[in-house]
Amino acid sequence: MAGTGAHPLARAEHFIWLTARVLEQRRFAHRFLDGDPDPVETALTAYGNEDGGYAHALEPDLRGPVSQPLHTAHALGVLDSIGRCEGLRVERICRYLSDVSTKEGALPVLLPLQRGYPAAPFVPLVDDPPAELLATGPIVGLLHRNEVWHAWLFRATDFCWSAVDALEQSHPYEIEAAIAFLDGAPDRTRAERAADRLGRLVRGQRLAVLDPARRAEYPVAPGYAPGEHHFPHDYARTPGSLARRWFSDEELERSLDHLAAEQQEDGGWPVNWRQWAPGTALEGRPLVTLRALETLRSYGRPLG
C-alpha cells in the first residue's frame, strides 16, 4: 500500500484507499495501477435499478433508491472510462432515458420521484420539471462519442442543439454540459462554430478564472457556494476538447498549476461546492481527486 510520499500519485493513492467507496477504489486501480476493468463494472452494478437507471447515491448529492438522470449520467461516465459503453447495459440505460424524458425528448435534472428522499438543497425539486441541457448534454455527447445509436438520441440531440444555440446568459455547470455535448456531437463543423461562440461568452461573462492569483476578483454564479469558481481546466478537461481553444497556453498552464497545488495534505483534492451533509463531502472528495488526476495526466503533468 502506498504511503504519504512526496509524489502526487502516491499521496492520492493513500487517500483513495483510506477514504473512497469501493467503486472509486476500483476506478483508481484501473486507471492508475493497470487494474482490470471488470471489477469496476461489478462495483457499478450495485447502484443499478430494475428500470435501467441508477440510484443509491451514485451521484452523492442525491440519496435514496430512486433512479435519476444525474445518477445515470454518472454511470455512463464510469462505463466510458473503462471502454464499456456498449451492449445490453447501455441499451437498457437508453430505454430508461427514453422512459423518463420530457415531451421534448430530453432529460430533467431531477425527477419528482426524489420527494421523500434526501437531496442537495441546491437541486430544485418540482412536480413537472423541464428538460435541461445540464442533464441532457453530457449524456448525449458521451453516447455520440462512443458511437451508440438509439432512437432516443434523435430528439435529445435536437434539444441540445437548440439549447446551446439559445445560450446567452449562463453559468459554469451549464457551460460544462454544453461543451460535453459539443465534444461528442457528430456535426463537427457546427460544434466548432458553437464552441467558438461559447468561448466568447465564457470570457465575456468571466465564467472562468484566468488568473488564480486574482480569483477573488471574479464573480461567483448566483446560488453557488462562496469561492465556487471554475478554471480553464474545468472546461477543457483534455487537450482535445473544443474548450481548449478558449484559453491561451499561459492561461491553461496557470490553471493546471493551480489544480496541482490544490492537492491537500492528506493526498486528496477538495470539493468547492456547497456542503450540506457529512456523507456527501466524504464521497465527493475521491471523485474530485480522480478527476484532478485524470486532467493532470491528460496534459502530461508528472504525477510521480
Coordinates of C-alpha atoms in Angstrom, one line a residue:
M1 CA 0.0 0.0 0.0
A2 CA 1.3 3.5 -0.8
G3 CA 2.3 5.8 1.9
T4 CA 2.1 9.5 2.1
G5 CA 5.1 10.0 -0.1
A6 CA 6.1 13.2 -2.0
H7 CA 4.7 12.2 -5.4
P8 CA 1.1 13.4 -6.2
L9 CA 0.0 9.9 -7.3
A10 CA 1.3 8.1 -4.3
R11 CA -0.3 10.6 -2.0
A12 CA -3.6 10.3 -3.9
E13 CA -3.4 6.5 -3.8
H14 CA -3.1 6.6 0.0
F15 CA -6.1 9.0 0.2
I16 CA -8.2 6.7 -2.1
W17 CA -7.5 3.6 -0.1
L18 CA -8.2 5.5 3.1
T19 CA -11.5 7.2 2.2
A20 CA -13.1 6.2 -1.1
R21 CA -16.0 3.9 -1.9
V22 CA -15.4 0.6 -3.5
L23 CA -16.3 2.0 -6.9
E24 CA -13.8 4.8 -6.8
Q25 CA -11.1 2.4 -5.4
R26 CA -11.7 0.1 -8.4
R27 CA -11.7 3.0 -10.8
F28 CA -8.4 4.3 -9.4
A29 CA -6.8 0.8 -9.6
H30 CA -8.0 0.5 -13.3
R31 CA -6.8 3.9 -14.4
F32 CA -3.6 4.3 -12.5
L33 CA -2.5 0.8 -11.3
D34 CA -3.2 -1.2 -14.5
G35 CA -6.2 -2.9 -12.9
D36 CA -8.8 -4.9 -14.8
P37 CA -12.0 -3.1 -15.8
D38 CA -14.2 -6.0 -14.8
P39 CA -14.2 -5.1 -11.0
V40 CA -15.2 -1.5 -11.9
E41 CA -18.2 -2.7 -13.8
T42 CA -19.1 -5.1 -11.0
A43 CA -18.9 -2.3 -8.4
L44 CA -21.1 -0.1 -10.6
T45 CA -23.8 -2.8 -10.9
A46 CA -24.6 -2.4 -7.2
Y47 CA -26.0 1.1 -8.0
G48 CA -28.3 -0.1 -10.7
N49 CA -32.1 -0.5 -10.6
E50 CA -34.5 -2.7 -12.4
D51 CA -35.7 0.2 -14.6
G52 CA -32.3 0.5 -16.2
G53 CA -31.4 3.7 -14.3
Y54 CA -29.1 4.2 -11.4
A55 CA -29.5 5.4 -7.8
H56 CA -28.3 4.8 -4.3
A57 CA -26.2 8.0 -4.0
L58 CA -24.0 7.1 -7.1
E59 CA -24.1 10.9 -7.5
P60 CA -23.5 11.8 -3.9
D61 CA -25.8 14.8 -3.7
L62 CA -28.8 12.7 -4.4
R63 CA -29.6 10.0 -1.8
G64 CA -32.1 7.2 -1.8
P65 CA -33.2 4.3 -4.1
V66 CA -35.0 6.0 -6.9
S67 CA -33.3 6.3 -10.4
Q68 CA -32.4 9.8 -11.6
P69 CA -30.8 11.1 -14.8
L70 CA -27.8 12.5 -12.9
H71 CA -27.0 9.1 -11.4
T72 CA -27.4 7.5 -14.8
A73 CA -25.1 10.1 -16.4
H74 CA -22.6 9.3 -13.7
A75 CA -22.9 5.6 -14.5
L76 CA -22.3 6.2 -18.2
G77 CA -19.2 8.2 -17.3
V78 CA -17.9 5.2 -15.4
L79 CA -18.6 2.9 -18.3
D80 CA -16.9 5.3 -20.7
S81 CA -13.8 5.4 -18.5
I82 CA -13.4 1.6 -18.9
G83 CA -14.4 1.3 -22.5
R84 CA -17.7 -0.5 -21.8
C85 CA -20.2 2.0 -23.3
E86 CA -21.9 -0.7 -25.4
G87 CA -24.1 -3.8 -25.3
L88 CA -27.1 -4.7 -23.3
R89 CA -26.3 -2.5 -20.3
V90 CA -26.2 0.7 -22.4
E91 CA -29.3 -0.4 -24.3
R92 CA -31.2 -0.7 -21.0
I93 CA -29.9 2.8 -20.0
C94 CA -31.1 4.3 -23.2
R95 CA -34.5 2.7 -22.7
Y96 CA -34.6 4.3 -19.2
L97 CA -33.6 7.7 -20.6
S98 CA -36.4 7.4 -23.1
D99 CA -38.9 6.5 -20.4
V100 CA -38.1 9.5 -18.2
S101 CA -37.7 12.1 -20.9
T102 CA -40.0 15.1 -21.1
K103 CA -42.3 15.8 -24.1
E104 CA -39.2 17.5 -25.8
G105 CA -37.4 14.1 -25.7
A106 CA -34.8 15.4 -23.2
L107 CA -34.0 15.0 -19.6
P108 CA -34.9 17.0 -16.4
V109 CA -32.3 17.4 -13.8
L110 CA -34.4 15.9 -11.0
L111 CA -37.5 13.7 -11.3
P112 CA -40.2 14.3 -8.6
L113 CA -39.7 10.7 -7.5
Q114 CA -36.9 12.1 -5.3
R115 CA -39.6 13.6 -3.0
G116 CA -39.2 12.0 0.4
Y117 CA -35.5 11.1 0.0
P118 CA -32.6 13.4 0.9
A119 CA -31.2 15.6 -1.9
A120 CA -28.9 18.7 -2.0
P121 CA -31.0 21.9 -1.4
F122 CA -29.4 23.5 -4.5
V123 CA -31.1 20.9 -6.8
P124 CA -34.6 22.1 -7.3
L125 CA -37.4 19.6 -6.8
V126 CA -40.6 20.4 -8.7
D127 CA -43.6 18.4 -9.8
D128 CA -43.2 18.9 -13.5
P129 CA -39.5 19.6 -14.1
P130 CA -38.4 20.9 -17.5
A131 CA -35.9 19.4 -19.8
E132 CA -32.4 20.9 -19.3
L133 CA -29.1 21.0 -21.1
L134 CA -27.4 20.5 -17.7
A135 CA -28.8 16.9 -17.5
T136 CA -29.1 16.1 -21.2
G137 CA -25.9 17.5 -22.8
P138 CA -23.3 15.3 -21.1
I139 CA -25.2 12.1 -21.8
V140 CA -25.9 12.8 -25.4
G141 CA -22.3 13.9 -26.1
L142 CA -20.9 10.7 -24.4
L143 CA -23.2 8.4 -26.3
H144 CA -22.3 10.0 -29.6
R145 CA -18.6 9.9 -28.8
N146 CA -19.0 6.1 -28.2
E147 CA -20.9 5.7 -31.4
V148 CA -24.0 4.4 -29.6
W149 CA -27.1 4.5 -31.8
H150 CA -30.5 4.6 -30.2
A151 CA -33.8 6.2 -31.2
W152 CA -33.8 8.3 -28.0
L153 CA -30.7 10.2 -29.3
F154 CA -32.5 11.9 -32.3
R155 CA -34.8 14.2 -30.4
A156 CA -32.4 14.6 -27.5
T157 CA -29.7 15.7 -29.9
D158 CA -32.0 18.3 -31.4
F159 CA -32.9 19.6 -28.0
C160 CA -29.2 20.0 -27.1
W161 CA -28.5 21.9 -30.3
S162 CA -31.5 24.3 -29.6
A163 CA -30.4 24.8 -26.0
V164 CA -26.8 25.5 -26.9
D165 CA -27.8 27.9 -29.7
A166 CA -30.1 29.8 -27.3
L167 CA -27.4 30.3 -24.6
E168 CA -26.8 34.0 -23.9
Q169 CA -26.5 34.2 -20.1
S170 CA -25.2 31.0 -18.5
H171 CA -23.3 29.6 -15.5
P172 CA -20.3 27.3 -15.3
Y173 CA -22.0 23.9 -14.8
E174 CA -24.3 24.6 -17.8
I175 CA -21.3 25.5 -19.9
E176 CA -19.6 22.3 -18.8
A177 CA -22.7 20.4 -20.0
A178 CA -22.7 22.3 -23.3
I179 CA -19.1 21.5 -24.1
A180 CA -19.6 17.9 -23.1
F181 CA -22.3 17.7 -25.7
L182 CA -20.3 19.6 -28.4
D183 CA -17.2 17.5 -27.8
G184 CA -19.2 14.4 -28.9
A185 CA -21.7 15.9 -31.4
P186 CA -21.4 14.2 -34.8
D187 CA -21.7 17.5 -36.7
R188 CA -18.1 18.7 -36.1
T189 CA -18.3 21.9 -38.1
R190 CA -21.4 23.0 -36.3
A191 CA -19.9 22.0 -33.0
E192 CA -16.8 24.1 -33.6
R193 CA -18.8 27.1 -34.5
A194 CA -21.0 26.7 -31.4
A195 CA -17.9 26.2 -29.2
D196 CA -16.3 29.4 -30.5
R197 CA -19.4 31.4 -29.6
L198 CA -19.5 29.8 -26.1
G199 CA -15.8 30.6 -25.6
R200 CA -16.6 34.3 -26.2
L201 CA -19.5 34.0 -23.8
V202 CA -17.3 32.4 -21.1
R203 CA -14.7 35.1 -21.4
G204 CA -17.2 38.0 -21.7
Q205 CA -19.2 36.9 -18.6
R206 CA -16.0 36.0 -16.7
L207 CA -17.1 32.4 -16.1
A208 CA -13.5 31.2 -15.9
V209 CA -10.8 32.4 -13.5
L210 CA -8.0 33.2 -15.9
D211 CA -5.5 34.2 -13.1
P212 CA -5.8 32.0 -10.0
A213 CA -3.8 34.6 -8.0
R214 CA -6.7 37.1 -8.6
R215 CA -9.6 34.7 -8.1
A216 CA -11.3 36.9 -5.6
E217 CA -11.9 39.4 -8.4
Y218 CA -14.0 37.0 -10.4
P219 CA -17.8 36.7 -9.8
V220 CA -19.4 33.6 -8.3
A221 CA -22.6 32.5 -10.1
P222 CA -25.9 33.0 -8.2
G223 CA -26.7 30.0 -6.0
Y224 CA -23.1 28.8 -6.0
A225 CA -21.1 28.4 -2.7
P226 CA -18.6 31.2 -1.8
G227 CA -15.4 30.6 -3.7
E228 CA -17.1 28.1 -6.1
H229 CA -15.1 29.3 -9.1
H230 CA -14.3 27.5 -12.3
F231 CA -11.0 27.5 -14.1
P232 CA -9.9 26.7 -17.7
H233 CA -9.1 23.1 -16.8
D234 CA -12.7 22.6 -15.6
Y235 CA -14.0 23.3 -19.2
A236 CA -11.1 21.8 -21.2
R237 CA -10.5 18.6 -19.3
T238 CA -8.4 17.2 -22.1
P239 CA -6.3 18.8 -24.7
G240 CA -8.7 17.5 -27.4
S241 CA -11.7 19.4 -26.0
L242 CA -13.1 22.2 -28.1
A243 CA -12.9 24.3 -24.9
R244 CA -9.1 24.1 -25.1
R245 CA -9.2 26.8 -27.8
W246 CA -10.8 29.3 -25.4
F247 CA -7.6 29.8 -23.4
S248 CA -4.1 30.8 -24.2
D249 CA -1.2 28.4 -23.3
E250 CA -0.3 30.7 -20.4
E251 CA -3.8 30.7 -19.1
L252 CA -4.1 27.0 -19.2
E253 CA -0.7 26.4 -17.6
R254 CA -1.6 28.7 -14.7
S255 CA -4.9 26.8 -14.4
L256 CA -3.1 23.4 -14.3
D257 CA -0.5 24.8 -11.8
H258 CA -3.4 25.8 -9.6
L259 CA -5.1 22.4 -9.9
A260 CA -1.8 20.6 -8.9
A261 CA -1.3 22.9 -6.0
E262 CA -4.9 22.2 -4.7
Q263 CA -3.9 18.7 -3.6
Q264 CA -4.3 18.6 0.2
E265 CA -2.0 17.3 2.9
D266 CA -4.0 14.0 3.1
G267 CA -3.4 13.4 -0.7
G268 CA -6.9 14.2 -1.9
W269 CA -8.4 17.3 -3.6
P270 CA -11.1 19.5 -2.0
V271 CA -14.7 19.9 -3.2
N272 CA -15.7 23.5 -3.7
W273 CA -19.4 23.2 -4.0
R274 CA -21.8 23.7 -1.1
Q275 CA -21.6 21.1 1.6
W276 CA -25.0 20.1 3.1
A277 CA -24.4 16.6 4.7
P278 CA -21.3 14.9 6.0
G279 CA -21.5 11.9 3.7
T280 CA -21.6 13.9 0.5
A281 CA -18.3 15.6 1.4
L282 CA -16.7 12.2 2.2
E283 CA -17.9 10.7 -1.1
G284 CA -17.3 13.7 -3.2
R285 CA -13.6 14.2 -2.5
P286 CA -12.4 10.9 -4.1
L287 CA -14.5 11.7 -7.2
V288 CA -12.8 15.1 -7.4
T289 CA -9.4 13.5 -6.8
L290 CA -9.9 11.1 -9.6
R291 CA -10.9 13.9 -11.9
A292 CA -7.9 16.0 -11.0
L293 CA -5.5 13.2 -11.6
E294 CA -7.1 12.4 -15.0
T295 CA -6.9 16.1 -16.0
L296 CA -3.3 16.5 -15.0
R297 CA -2.3 13.3 -16.7
S298 CA -4.1 14.2 -19.9
Y299 CA -2.0 17.3 -20.2
G300 CA 1.2 15.4 -19.5
R301 CA 1.8 16.7 -16.0
P302 CA 4.1 14.5 -13.9
L303 CA 2.3 12.5 -11.2
G304 CA 5.2 10.5 -9.9

